Coordinates of C-alpha atoms and ligand atoms in Angstrom, one line a residue:
M192 CA 6.5 124.8 -66.0
L193 CA 2.9 124.3 -66.6
D194 CA 1.8 120.6 -67.0
E195 CA 0.3 120.5 -70.5
S196 CA -2.7 118.5 -69.2
Y197 CA -3.9 121.7 -67.6
E198 CA -3.8 123.7 -70.8
S199 CA -7.5 123.1 -71.6
R200 CA -8.4 124.8 -68.4
I201 CA -7.0 128.2 -69.5
I202 CA -9.5 130.8 -70.7
D203 CA -7.6 132.5 -73.5
G204 CA -8.7 136.2 -73.2
K205 CA -6.9 137.1 -76.5
V206 CA -8.9 134.5 -78.5
L207 CA -12.2 135.7 -76.9
A208 CA -11.3 139.3 -77.5
Q209 CA -10.6 138.6 -81.1
Q210 CA -14.1 137.0 -81.4
V211 CA -15.7 140.1 -79.8
E212 CA -13.7 142.4 -82.0
E213 CA -14.8 140.4 -85.1
E214 CA -18.4 141.0 -84.2
V215 CA -17.7 144.7 -83.6
R216 CA -15.9 145.1 -86.9
S217 CA -18.9 143.7 -88.8
G218 CA -21.3 145.9 -86.8
V219 CA -19.2 148.9 -87.7
E220 CA -19.3 147.9 -91.4
D221 CA -23.1 147.6 -91.2
L222 CA -23.5 151.0 -89.5
E223 CA -21.3 152.6 -92.2
S224 CA -23.1 151.0 -95.1
N225 CA -26.6 151.4 -93.7
R226 CA -26.5 154.8 -92.0
G227 CA -23.2 156.3 -93.1
I228 CA -22.0 156.5 -89.5
T229 CA -18.4 155.7 -88.5
P230 CA -18.3 155.1 -84.7
G231 CA -16.0 157.5 -82.9
L232 CA -14.3 157.2 -79.5
A233 CA -12.7 160.2 -77.8
T234 CA -10.2 159.2 -75.1
I235 CA -9.1 161.7 -72.5
L236 CA -5.8 161.3 -70.7
V237 CA -4.9 163.8 -68.0
G238 CA -1.1 163.8 -67.2
D239 CA 1.5 161.4 -68.5
D240 CA 1.5 158.4 -66.2
P241 CA 3.3 155.7 -68.3
A242 CA 0.8 152.9 -67.4
S243 CA -2.2 155.1 -68.3
K244 CA -0.5 156.0 -71.6
M245 CA 0.0 152.4 -72.3
Y246 CA -3.6 151.5 -71.6
V247 CA -4.9 154.3 -73.8
R248 CA -2.6 153.1 -76.6
L249 CA -4.0 149.6 -76.3
K250 CA -7.5 151.0 -76.7
H251 CA -6.5 153.1 -79.7
R252 CA -5.0 150.1 -81.4
A253 CA -8.2 148.1 -80.8
C254 CA -10.1 150.9 -82.4
E255 CA -7.9 150.7 -85.5
R256 CA -8.5 146.9 -85.7
V257 CA -12.3 147.2 -85.6
G258 CA -12.7 150.4 -87.7
I259 CA -13.6 152.8 -84.9
R260 CA -12.3 156.4 -85.3
A261 CA -10.3 157.3 -82.2
E262 CA -9.4 160.8 -81.1
D263 CA -6.9 161.4 -78.4
F264 CA -7.3 164.3 -76.0
L265 CA -4.4 165.1 -73.7
L266 CA -4.6 167.5 -70.8
P267 CA -1.5 168.4 -68.8
A268 CA -1.3 167.1 -65.2
D269 CA -1.6 170.6 -63.9
S270 CA -4.8 171.5 -65.8
T271 CA -8.0 172.2 -63.8
Q272 CA -11.2 170.4 -63.2
E273 CA -12.9 173.3 -65.0
E274 CA -10.8 172.7 -68.1
L275 CA -11.6 169.0 -68.0
L276 CA -15.3 169.7 -67.6
A277 CA -15.1 172.1 -70.6
L278 CA -13.5 169.4 -72.7
I279 CA -16.1 166.8 -71.7
D280 CA -18.9 169.3 -72.5
S281 CA -17.5 169.9 -76.0
L282 CA -17.2 166.2 -76.6
N283 CA -20.8 165.6 -75.4
N284 CA -21.9 168.1 -78.1
N285 CA -19.7 166.7 -80.8
K286 CA -21.8 164.6 -83.2
D287 CA -18.8 162.6 -84.5
V288 CA -18.0 161.4 -81.0
H289 CA -20.2 158.5 -79.9
G290 CA -18.2 157.3 -76.9
I291 CA -16.1 159.1 -74.4
L292 CA -13.4 157.4 -72.3
L293 CA -11.9 159.3 -69.4
Q294 CA -8.8 157.4 -68.4
L295 CA -8.5 156.8 -64.7
P296 CA -6.9 157.5 -62.3
L297 CA -6.9 161.3 -62.5
P298 CA -4.2 163.4 -60.7
E299 CA -5.1 164.1 -57.0
H300 CA -6.6 167.5 -57.4
F301 CA -9.4 166.3 -59.8
S302 CA -12.8 165.0 -58.8
P303 CA -13.2 161.8 -60.9
Q304 CA -16.8 161.4 -59.8
E305 CA -17.9 164.8 -60.9
A306 CA -16.0 164.4 -64.2
M307 CA -17.6 161.0 -64.9
E308 CA -21.1 162.4 -64.1
A309 CA -20.4 165.2 -66.6
I310 CA -20.1 162.6 -69.5
S311 CA -23.4 162.2 -71.3
P312 CA -24.8 158.8 -70.2
A313 CA -25.4 157.9 -73.8
K314 CA -21.7 158.3 -74.6
D315 CA -20.5 156.6 -71.4
A316 CA -18.6 153.7 -73.1
D317 CA -17.0 152.8 -69.8
G318 CA -20.4 152.4 -68.1
F319 CA -19.2 154.4 -65.1
H320 CA -22.0 157.1 -65.1
P321 CA -24.3 156.9 -62.0
Y322 CA -27.3 156.7 -64.4
N323 CA -25.8 153.6 -66.1
M324 CA -24.7 152.1 -62.8
G325 CA -28.3 152.6 -61.5
K326 CA -29.8 150.9 -64.5
L327 CA -27.4 148.0 -63.9
M328 CA -28.5 147.8 -60.3
I329 CA -32.2 147.4 -61.3
G330 CA -31.3 144.7 -63.9
D331 CA -31.5 146.9 -67.0
E332 CA -28.0 146.3 -68.4
G333 CA -27.1 148.7 -71.2
L334 CA -23.7 150.4 -70.9
V335 CA -22.0 148.5 -68.1
P336 CA -18.4 148.5 -67.0
C337 CA -16.2 146.7 -69.5
T338 CA -14.3 144.3 -67.2
P339 CA -17.3 142.7 -65.6
H340 CA -19.0 142.6 -69.0
G341 CA -16.0 140.7 -70.3
V342 CA -16.3 138.2 -67.4
I343 CA -19.9 137.6 -68.2
R344 CA -19.1 137.1 -71.9
A345 CA -16.5 134.5 -71.0
L346 CA -18.9 132.7 -68.7
E347 CA -21.4 132.6 -71.7
E348 CA -18.7 131.4 -74.2
Y349 CA -17.7 128.6 -71.9
N350 CA -21.3 127.7 -71.0
V351 CA -20.6 128.1 -67.3
P352 CA -23.9 127.8 -65.3
V353 CA -24.5 130.9 -63.1
K354 CA -28.0 130.6 -61.8
G355 CA -28.0 129.3 -58.2
K356 CA -24.2 129.0 -58.1
N357 CA -22.0 130.5 -55.4
A358 CA -20.2 133.5 -56.9
V359 CA -17.5 135.2 -54.8
I360 CA -15.9 138.5 -55.7
V361 CA -12.8 139.7 -54.0
G362 CA -12.6 143.5 -54.2
H363 CA -15.5 146.0 -54.0
S364 CA -14.4 148.8 -56.3
N365 CA -16.9 150.8 -58.4
V366 CA -15.2 149.7 -61.6
V367 CA -15.1 145.9 -61.1
G368 CA -16.3 144.5 -57.8
K369 CA -19.6 146.3 -57.4
P370 CA -20.8 146.1 -61.0
M371 CA -19.6 142.4 -61.2
A372 CA -21.8 141.6 -58.2
A373 CA -24.8 143.3 -59.8
M374 CA -24.3 141.4 -63.1
L375 CA -24.0 138.1 -61.3
L376 CA -27.0 138.8 -59.1
N377 CA -29.0 139.7 -62.3
R378 CA -28.2 136.2 -63.5
N379 CA -29.4 134.7 -60.1
A380 CA -26.1 133.6 -58.7
S381 CA -25.7 133.8 -54.9
V382 CA -23.1 136.5 -54.6
S383 CA -20.7 137.3 -51.8
V384 CA -18.5 140.4 -52.0
C385 CA -15.2 140.3 -50.0
H386 CA -12.7 143.0 -49.6
I387 CA -9.8 144.3 -47.6
F388 CA -11.8 144.3 -44.4
T389 CA -13.1 140.7 -44.8
D390 CA -11.7 138.9 -41.8
D391 CA -11.8 135.3 -43.1
L392 CA -11.3 135.5 -46.8
K393 CA -10.7 131.8 -47.3
K394 CA -14.0 130.9 -45.7
Y395 CA -15.7 132.7 -48.6
T396 CA -13.4 131.7 -51.4
L397 CA -13.5 128.0 -50.6
G398 CA -17.2 128.0 -51.3
A399 CA -16.9 129.7 -54.7
D400 CA -18.1 128.0 -57.8
I401 CA -17.2 131.2 -59.6
L402 CA -14.4 133.4 -58.2
V403 CA -13.6 136.9 -59.5
V404 CA -10.5 138.4 -58.0
A405 CA -9.9 142.1 -58.3
A406 CA -8.0 143.1 -55.3
G407 CA -4.7 144.2 -56.8
V408 CA -2.7 142.1 -54.5
K409 CA -0.1 139.8 -56.2
H410 CA -0.9 136.1 -55.6
L411 CA -3.5 136.8 -52.9
I412 CA -5.4 133.6 -53.9
K413 CA -3.5 130.3 -53.2
A414 CA -4.5 126.8 -54.1
D415 CA -5.7 126.0 -50.6
M416 CA -8.3 128.8 -50.9
V417 CA -10.2 127.5 -53.9
K418 CA -12.7 124.7 -54.4
E419 CA -12.0 121.9 -56.8
G420 CA -13.6 122.7 -60.1
A421 CA -14.0 126.4 -59.5
V422 CA -14.1 128.9 -62.5
I423 CA -11.7 131.7 -61.7
F424 CA -11.2 135.2 -63.2
D425 CA -8.1 137.1 -62.3
V426 CA -8.6 140.8 -62.7
G427 CA -5.4 141.9 -60.9
I428 CA -2.4 143.3 -62.5
T429 CA 0.8 143.9 -60.5
K430 CA 3.8 145.0 -62.5
E431 CA 7.3 144.2 -61.2
E432 CA 10.7 144.3 -62.8
D433 CA 10.6 140.7 -63.7
G434 CA 7.1 140.5 -65.0
V435 CA 3.3 141.0 -64.7
Y436 CA 1.5 139.2 -62.0
G437 CA -2.2 138.5 -61.2
D438 CA -4.0 138.2 -57.9
V439 CA -4.1 134.4 -58.3
D440 CA -1.2 132.0 -57.8
F441 CA -1.9 130.7 -61.3
E442 CA 0.6 127.8 -61.4
N443 CA -0.8 126.1 -58.3
V444 CA -4.4 127.2 -58.5
I445 CA -4.9 125.9 -62.0
K446 CA -4.5 122.4 -60.6
K447 CA -7.8 122.8 -58.8
A448 CA -9.7 125.1 -61.2
S449 CA -11.9 123.9 -64.0
L450 CA -11.3 127.2 -65.9
I451 CA -9.0 130.1 -65.1
T452 CA -7.8 133.3 -66.8
P453 CA -4.1 134.0 -67.0
V454 CA -2.4 137.3 -66.4
P455 CA -1.5 138.7 -68.9
G456 CA -3.7 137.5 -71.7
G457 CA -6.9 137.0 -69.7
V458 CA -9.3 139.6 -68.6
G459 CA -7.3 142.6 -69.9
P460 CA -7.7 142.1 -73.6
L461 CA -11.3 141.2 -73.1
T462 CA -11.9 144.5 -71.3
V463 CA -10.6 146.4 -74.3
A464 CA -12.8 144.3 -76.7
M465 CA -15.9 145.1 -74.6
L466 CA -15.1 148.8 -74.7
M467 CA -15.1 148.5 -78.5
K468 CA -18.5 146.8 -78.3
H469 CA -19.8 149.6 -76.1
V470 CA -18.6 152.4 -78.6
L471 CA -20.5 150.5 -81.3
M472 CA -23.6 150.4 -79.1
C473 CA -23.3 154.1 -78.4
A474 CA -23.0 154.8 -82.2
E475 CA -26.0 152.5 -83.1
K476 CA -28.2 154.4 -80.7
S477 CA -27.1 157.8 -81.8
L478 CA -29.5 159.9 -83.9
Ligands
LIG161 N1 -11.7 155.0 -67.8 C1 -11.0 153.8 -67.7 N2 -11.4 152.7 -68.3 C2 -10.7 151.6 -68.2 O1 -11.1 150.5 -68.8 C3 -9.4 151.6 -67.5 C4 -9.1 152.8 -66.9 N3 -9.9 153.9 -67.0 N4 -7.9 152.9 -66.2 C5 -7.0 151.7 -66.1 C6 -7.7 150.4 -66.3 C7 -6.8 149.3 -66.7 N5 -7.3 148.8 -67.9 C8 -6.7 147.8 -68.6 C9 -7.0 147.5 -69.9 C10 -6.4 146.5 -70.7 C11 -5.4 145.8 -70.1 C12 -4.7 144.7 -70.9 O2 -5.1 144.4 -72.0 N6 -3.6 144.2 -70.4 C13 -2.8 143.2 -71.1 C14 -1.3 143.5 -71.0 C15 -0.8 143.5 -69.6 C16 0.5 144.2 -69.4 O3 1.5 143.7 -70.1 O4 0.6 145.2 -68.7 C17 -3.1 141.8 -70.6 O5 -3.6 141.7 -69.5 O6 -2.8 140.8 -71.3 C18 -5.0 146.0 -68.8 C19 -5.7 147.0 -68.1 C20 -8.3 149.5 -68.3 N7 -8.6 150.5 -67.4

């Protein structure tokens, strides 16, 4: 079991998420009393993948907690790209819908890129639209992807210095790795992005003051791969019969880390809380 002297090193994502949700709830109340607007999120789920259904449910429950109106749109797995685009178009034109979340992944025969581009950039609560991604790249952070935004929020809450620090990201996905790199660069970290083709991962991770791991490989990061005092964010989730595992060998790595997120209860809840913040932002900017 975990030595209790390490407990203060754990970044509790649930506590941070509660704090963010509290801010959102009060923002929602202000918007309602000042402008008579109740923020609304439309979620689109295509097919009935159990994990995706679970994630959408988590988001709906968060909406309930903060007072955002959530509407659930379900399309059968065998519906067409055209039907999906028609739904997105109707939601783009719906004044009561301020944020649109298209749950990923989509079934094989869809083009997720085309669908995400069809979402109005102003309603892009996920921050996945190329327009919002482009703004992020030039340092104008508005609607940014929720998971990296949550990591930045945690760094701020814990007063972790970023400027001039070595930040290493493992994973170069469009949803986590690439936007995370941009957000850390915007804060003047020296950023390295590693991925599946990196030939000596340890060479990079050993130099990391801030390490963000989003590879989706259970316990990829071992204690001998991290620097003493590193701040570590574990974005991976691997579900097995006996439990949920992160990309970091938490029990051993915590002995070297100064701060570390657990799985579950780390980056996941924070991601959902940032989504709530983004829906509020969309509603505040709506006409
Ligand atoms: N358009 C889109 N936006 C997303 O934000 C998005 C998506 N598609 N597709 C799937 C991923 C996954 N994702 C998670 C959200 C919360 C937890 C979360 O809160 N997990 C809990 C429970 C973990 C468990 O028991 O499974 C935790 O980590 O403590 C996890 C994963 C959002 N995603």
